[in-house]
Amino acid sequence: MTVVDSDAQPVTTTVASVDLSAQKPKFAPIKVSEASSKGKTAKESRMIPIPPHRLTPLKNEWMNIYTPLVEHMKLQIRMVLRTRSVELRNGPETTHETSLQKGADFVRAFAMGFAIEDAIALLRMDDLYLETFEVKDVKTLHGDNLSRAIGRIAGKDGKTKFAIENTSRTRIVVADSKIHILGTFQNIRMARRAISHLIMGSSPGKVYARLRNVSARLQERY
């Protein structure tokens, strides 16, 4: 290829050929023991505060929480009653660097009010998330108006909440004016939109119809 500079003198340059058939390199996942340059395990820890009303359920379900975290995730865990918290940290046997974060999410989900059977899915699946928002994030309500909005979310005997959970394939916990949702990103968005419509004053029948339509479209797409 010939390039002409400002002095109008021809300059000849050579363009190196690029091998487009070369594949991208593939690297094996790094282990926790390899995170440090000396080959030692990088010590990390998490502290999850436990609300007062969840301390008794935590004590009753302690072995169901302890067993999967220690035996399967290879984490170290302890309950600190003085600070009302649960502390987690990785140990020499921890093989995956995501184990600590998954364990913290599992304990945090239980502290929010989710059942053990639902929260343990955070340890088994990679595409599950937790989302929390308040009623005032959607609409500012006070007094009886706030109570009625929470009642619309729950429904009679919890039927509205169960219907949203079954249609969106999520799990929902209503704790006073806070709403916690456990599920995949797409399903959380679907459930939050339905709850927001209820807070704004939509009737449960209209919300059910919207949920069924969205769920049907998602099933056709995937």
mmCIF file of C-alpha atoms in Angstrom:
data_model
loop_
_atom_site.group_PDB
_atom_site.id
_atom_site.type_symbol
_atom_site.label_atom_id
_atom_site.label_comp_id
_atom_site.label_asym_id
_atom_site.label_seq_id
_atom_site.Cartn_x
_atom_site.Cartn_y
_atom_site.Cartn_z
ATOM 1 C CA MET A 1 0.000 0.000 0.000
ATOM 2 C CA THR A 2 1.364 3.444 -0.936
ATOM 3 C CA VAL A 3 0.805 6.494 1.295
ATOM 4 C CA VAL A 4 1.574 10.076 0.233
ATOM 5 C CA ASP A 5 2.838 12.388 2.999
ATOM 6 C CA SER A 6 2.721 16.190 3.195
ATOM 7 C CA ASP A 7 5.929 16.580 1.097
ATOM 8 C CA ALA A 8 4.388 14.541 -1.703
ATOM 9 C CA GLN A 9 7.084 11.866 -1.356
ATOM 10 C CA PRO A 10 5.838 8.290 -1.761
ATOM 11 C CA VAL A 11 6.228 6.117 1.325
ATOM 12 C CA THR A 12 5.715 2.371 1.117
ATOM 13 C CA THR A 13 4.375 0.518 4.168
ATOM 14 C CA THR A 14 3.642 -3.144 4.690
ATOM 15 C CA VAL A 15 0.458 -4.326 6.415
ATOM 16 C CA ALA A 16 0.933 -7.520 8.401
ATOM 17 C CA SER A 17 -1.591 -10.251 7.729
ATOM 18 C CA VAL A 18 -3.873 -11.254 10.609
ATOM 19 C CA ASP A 19 -4.885 -14.862 11.154
ATOM 20 C CA LEU A 20 -8.662 -14.648 11.629
ATOM 21 C CA SER A 21 -8.996 -18.394 12.141
ATOM 22 C CA ALA A 22 -7.286 -18.295 15.555
ATOM 23 C CA GLN A 23 -9.645 -19.141 18.410
ATOM 24 C CA LYS A 24 -9.951 -17.276 21.685
ATOM 25 C CA PRO A 25 -7.941 -18.798 24.526
ATOM 26 C CA LYS A 26 -9.848 -20.715 27.176
ATOM 27 C CA PHE A 27 -8.787 -20.556 30.798
ATOM 28 C CA ALA A 28 -9.943 -22.832 33.595
ATOM 29 C CA PRO A 29 -11.800 -21.146 36.506
ATOM 30 C CA ILE A 30 -9.405 -19.864 39.141
ATOM 31 C CA LYS A 31 -9.584 -21.545 42.521
ATOM 32 C CA VAL A 32 -9.791 -19.685 45.802
ATOM 33 C CA SER A 33 -6.435 -21.125 46.857
ATOM 34 C CA GLU A 34 -4.862 -19.603 43.732
ATOM 35 C CA ALA A 35 -6.239 -16.112 44.340
ATOM 36 C CA SER A 36 -3.167 -15.169 46.362
ATOM 37 C CA SER A 37 0.270 -14.967 44.790
ATOM 38 C CA LYS A 38 1.658 -17.205 47.548
ATOM 39 C CA GLY A 39 -0.928 -19.902 46.887
ATOM 40 C CA LYS A 40 -2.680 -19.360 50.215
ATOM 41 C CA THR A 41 -6.416 -18.946 50.593
ATOM 42 C CA ALA A 42 -7.510 -15.323 50.493
ATOM 43 C CA LYS A 43 -9.483 -14.799 53.696
ATOM 44 C CA GLU A 44 -12.823 -13.128 53.103
ATOM 45 C CA SER A 45 -15.803 -12.856 55.393
ATOM 46 C CA ARG A 46 -19.406 -11.668 55.415
ATOM 47 C CA MET A 47 -21.569 -10.544 58.326
ATOM 48 C CA ILE A 48 -25.338 -10.790 57.891
ATOM 49 C CA PRO A 49 -27.460 -8.962 60.502
ATOM 50 C CA ILE A 50 -30.507 -10.882 61.722
ATOM 51 C CA PRO A 51 -33.710 -8.984 62.620
ATOM 52 C CA PRO A 52 -34.979 -9.633 66.171
ATOM 53 C CA HIS A 53 -38.112 -11.444 64.974
ATOM 54 C CA ARG A 54 -35.975 -13.910 62.959
ATOM 55 C CA LEU A 55 -33.658 -14.958 65.809
ATOM 56 C CA THR A 56 -35.962 -17.701 67.098
ATOM 57 C CA PRO A 57 -36.553 -19.208 63.612
ATOM 58 C CA LEU A 58 -32.782 -19.019 63.049
ATOM 59 C CA LYS A 59 -32.113 -21.059 66.195
ATOM 60 C CA ASN A 60 -34.787 -23.598 65.267
ATOM 61 C CA GLU A 61 -33.485 -24.016 61.701
ATOM 62 C CA TRP A 62 -29.785 -23.679 62.509
ATOM 63 C CA MET A 63 -28.777 -27.203 61.478
ATOM 64 C CA ASN A 64 -30.667 -26.867 58.181
ATOM 65 C CA ILE A 65 -28.669 -23.682 57.509
ATOM 66 C CA TYR A 66 -25.366 -24.999 58.860
ATOM 67 C CA THR A 67 -25.295 -28.298 56.937
ATOM 68 C CA PRO A 68 -25.388 -27.079 53.298
ATOM 69 C CA LEU A 69 -23.006 -24.196 53.990
ATOM 70 C CA VAL A 70 -20.361 -26.309 55.726
ATOM 71 C CA GLU A 71 -20.683 -29.693 54.014
ATOM 72 C CA HIS A 72 -21.471 -28.588 50.451
ATOM 73 C CA MET A 73 -20.146 -25.022 50.119
ATOM 74 C CA LYS A 74 -17.134 -25.716 52.406
ATOM 75 C CA LEU A 75 -17.603 -22.466 54.334
ATOM 76 C CA GLN A 76 -17.058 -21.602 57.982
ATOM 77 C CA ILE A 77 -20.080 -20.193 59.820
ATOM 78 C CA ARG A 78 -20.985 -19.059 63.311
ATOM 79 C CA MET A 79 -23.919 -17.376 65.025
ATOM 80 C CA VAL A 80 -23.049 -14.308 67.118
ATOM 81 C CA LEU A 81 -25.863 -13.630 69.574
ATOM 82 C CA ARG A 82 -24.176 -10.541 71.018
ATOM 83 C CA THR A 83 -24.398 -8.682 67.705
ATOM 84 C CA ARG A 84 -27.451 -10.612 66.417
ATOM 85 C CA SER A 85 -25.663 -11.640 63.263
ATOM 86 C CA VAL A 86 -24.307 -14.616 61.334
ATOM 87 C CA GLU A 87 -20.693 -14.546 60.195
ATOM 88 C CA LEU A 88 -19.391 -16.462 57.181
ATOM 89 C CA ARG A 89 -15.891 -16.871 55.811
ATOM 90 C CA ASN A 90 -14.127 -19.097 53.331
ATOM 91 C CA GLY A 91 -11.682 -21.733 54.491
ATOM 92 C CA PRO A 92 -8.852 -23.882 53.131
ATOM 93 C CA GLU A 93 -11.354 -26.358 51.648
ATOM 94 C CA THR A 94 -13.399 -23.727 49.785
ATOM 95 C CA THR A 95 -13.045 -24.487 46.072
ATOM 96 C CA HIS A 96 -15.193 -21.822 44.371
ATOM 97 C CA GLU A 97 -14.745 -18.104 44.862
ATOM 98 C CA THR A 98 -18.508 -17.556 44.477
ATOM 99 C CA SER A 99 -19.343 -19.855 47.401
ATOM 100 C CA LEU A 100 -19.009 -17.092 49.999
ATOM 101 C CA GLN A 101 -21.364 -14.722 48.184
ATOM 102 C CA LYS A 102 -23.892 -17.488 47.566
ATOM 103 C CA GLY A 103 -23.781 -18.453 51.234
ATOM 104 C CA ALA A 104 -24.299 -14.839 52.301
ATOM 105 C CA ASP A 105 -27.290 -14.505 49.959
ATOM 106 C CA PHE A 106 -28.744 -17.736 51.368
ATOM 107 C CA VAL A 107 -28.539 -16.505 54.979
ATOM 108 C CA ARG A 108 -29.778 -13.040 53.979
ATOM 109 C CA ALA A 109 -32.817 -14.565 52.248
ATOM 110 C CA PHE A 110 -33.673 -16.515 55.407
ATOM 111 C CA ALA A 111 -33.279 -13.341 57.484
ATOM 112 C CA MET A 112 -35.741 -11.589 55.161
ATOM 113 C CA GLY A 113 -38.370 -14.231 55.888
ATOM 114 C CA PHE A 114 -38.051 -16.766 53.069
ATOM 115 C CA ALA A 115 -38.441 -20.443 53.915
ATOM 116 C CA ILE A 116 -35.360 -22.666 53.963
ATOM 117 C CA GLU A 117 -36.712 -24.673 51.012
ATOM 118 C CA ASP A 118 -36.911 -21.501 48.897
ATOM 119 C CA ALA A 119 -33.722 -19.798 50.088
ATOM 120 C CA ILE A 120 -31.539 -22.866 49.492
ATOM 121 C CA ALA A 121 -32.166 -22.504 45.748
ATOM 122 C CA LEU A 122 -29.691 -19.590 45.858
ATOM 123 C CA LEU A 123 -26.941 -22.135 46.559
ATOM 124 C CA ARG A 124 -27.928 -24.448 43.717
ATOM 125 C CA MET A 125 -28.660 -21.993 40.895
ATOM 126 C CA ASP A 126 -26.628 -19.123 39.478
ATOM 127 C CA ASP A 127 -29.427 -17.013 37.971
ATOM 128 C CA LEU A 128 -31.449 -16.312 41.132
ATOM 129 C CA TYR A 129 -31.443 -12.895 42.781
ATOM 130 C CA LEU A 130 -32.969 -11.011 45.699
ATOM 131 C CA GLU A 131 -34.701 -7.665 45.320
ATOM 132 C CA THR A 132 -36.191 -5.449 48.009
ATOM 133 C CA PHE A 133 -38.296 -2.335 47.661
ATOM 134 C CA GLU A 134 -40.794 -0.412 49.756
ATOM 135 C CA VAL A 135 -44.334 0.707 49.084
ATOM 136 C CA LYS A 136 -43.220 4.353 49.223
ATOM 137 C CA ASP A 137 -40.836 3.676 46.320
ATOM 138 C CA VAL A 138 -43.921 3.234 44.138
ATOM 139 C CA LYS A 139 -46.333 5.675 45.768
ATOM 140 C CA THR A 140 -46.190 7.735 48.946
ATOM 141 C CA LEU A 141 -48.908 6.433 51.259
ATOM 142 C CA HIS A 142 -49.626 6.891 54.956
ATOM 143 C CA GLY A 143 -51.975 5.499 57.581
ATOM 144 C CA ASP A 144 -55.002 3.592 56.334
ATOM 145 C CA ASN A 145 -54.039 4.084 52.687
ATOM 146 C CA LEU A 146 -50.746 2.273 53.332
ATOM 147 C CA SER A 147 -52.542 -0.532 55.171
ATOM 148 C CA ARG A 148 -55.017 -0.974 52.311
ATOM 149 C CA ALA A 149 -52.173 -1.130 49.769
ATOM 150 C CA ILE A 150 -50.432 -3.860 51.787
ATOM 151 C CA GLY A 151 -53.758 -5.678 52.057
ATOM 152 C CA ARG A 152 -54.220 -5.568 48.278
ATOM 153 C CA ILE A 153 -50.767 -7.116 47.815
ATOM 154 C CA ALA A 154 -51.481 -9.980 50.210
ATOM 155 C CA GLY A 155 -55.147 -10.500 49.347
ATOM 156 C CA LYS A 156 -57.654 -12.496 51.335
ATOM 157 C CA ASP A 157 -55.841 -15.380 53.067
ATOM 158 C CA GLY A 158 -52.778 -14.534 50.957
ATOM 159 C CA LYS A 159 -54.460 -15.541 47.683
ATOM 160 C CA THR A 160 -53.243 -12.529 45.699
ATOM 161 C CA LYS A 161 -49.632 -13.032 46.775
ATOM 162 C CA PHE A 162 -49.808 -16.751 45.974
ATOM 163 C CA ALA A 163 -51.281 -16.015 42.541
ATOM 164 C CA ILE A 164 -48.440 -13.605 41.721
ATOM 165 C CA GLU A 165 -45.864 -16.130 42.957
ATOM 166 C CA ASN A 166 -47.278 -18.993 40.898
ATOM 167 C CA THR A 167 -47.684 -16.948 37.729
ATOM 168 C CA SER A 168 -44.295 -15.217 37.861
ATOM 169 C CA ARG A 169 -42.447 -18.217 39.369
ATOM 170 C CA THR A 170 -41.063 -16.163 42.232
ATOM 171 C CA ARG A 171 -41.274 -16.131 46.010
ATOM 172 C CA ILE A 172 -42.526 -12.999 47.774
ATOM 173 C CA VAL A 173 -42.294 -11.892 51.397
ATOM 174 C CA VAL A 174 -44.343 -8.914 52.594
ATOM 175 C CA ALA A 175 -42.704 -7.518 55.743
ATOM 176 C CA ASP A 176 -44.634 -4.442 56.855
ATOM 177 C CA SER A 177 -44.087 -1.887 54.068
ATOM 178 C CA LYS A 178 -41.129 -3.781 52.546
ATOM 179 C CA ILE A 179 -41.522 -6.351 49.788
ATOM 180 C CA HIS A 180 -38.803 -8.956 49.166
ATOM 181 C CA ILE A 181 -38.776 -10.948 45.912
ATOM 182 C CA LEU A 182 -36.693 -14.043 45.115
ATOM 183 C CA GLY A 183 -36.389 -15.259 41.521
ATOM 184 C CA THR A 184 -34.733 -14.751 38.169
ATOM 185 C CA PHE A 185 -34.243 -11.257 36.765
ATOM 186 C CA GLN A 186 -37.110 -11.531 34.273
ATOM 187 C CA ASN A 187 -39.520 -13.041 36.803
ATOM 188 C CA ILE A 188 -38.646 -10.476 39.473
ATOM 189 C CA ARG A 189 -39.449 -7.692 37.034
ATOM 190 C CA MET A 190 -42.796 -9.316 36.228
ATOM 191 C CA ALA A 191 -43.722 -9.722 39.903
ATOM 192 C CA ARG A 192 -42.624 -6.198 40.812
ATOM 193 C CA ARG A 193 -44.699 -4.709 38.014
ATOM 194 C CA ALA A 194 -47.779 -6.601 39.230
ATOM 195 C CA ILE A 195 -47.215 -5.481 42.838
ATOM 196 C CA SER A 196 -46.712 -1.885 41.694
ATOM 197 C CA HIS A 197 -50.076 -1.957 39.887
ATOM 198 C CA LEU A 198 -51.731 -3.180 43.095
ATOM 199 C CA ILE A 199 -50.100 -0.391 45.103
ATOM 200 C CA MET A 200 -51.310 2.178 42.568
ATOM 201 C CA GLY A 201 -54.881 0.949 43.074
ATOM 202 C CA SER A 202 -55.514 -1.544 40.264
ATOM 203 C CA SER A 203 -57.983 -4.318 41.001
ATOM 204 C CA PRO A 204 -56.578 -7.840 41.473
ATOM 205 C CA GLY A 205 -58.584 -9.085 38.466
ATOM 206 C CA LYS A 206 -56.809 -6.715 36.072
ATOM 207 C CA VAL A 207 -53.437 -7.614 37.575
ATOM 208 C CA TYR A 208 -54.152 -11.341 37.132
ATOM 209 C CA ALA A 209 -55.062 -10.774 33.473
ATOM 210 C CA ARG A 210 -51.836 -8.845 32.807
ATOM 211 C CA LEU A 211 -49.776 -11.531 34.527
ATOM 212 C CA ARG A 212 -51.356 -14.324 32.496
ATOM 213 C CA ASN A 213 -50.740 -12.455 29.237
ATOM 214 C CA VAL A 214 -47.097 -11.726 30.069
ATOM 215 C CA SER A 215 -46.519 -15.291 31.266
ATOM 216 C CA ALA A 216 -48.021 -16.712 28.073
ATOM 217 C CA ARG A 217 -45.795 -14.490 25.912
ATOM 218 C CA LEU A 218 -42.687 -15.540 27.845
ATOM 219 C CA GLN A 219 -43.541 -19.227 27.454
ATOM 220 C CA GLU A 220 -43.979 -18.774 23.697
ATOM 221 C CA ARG A 221 -40.658 -16.924 23.464
ATOM 222 C CA TYR A 222 -38.621 -19.429 25.463
#
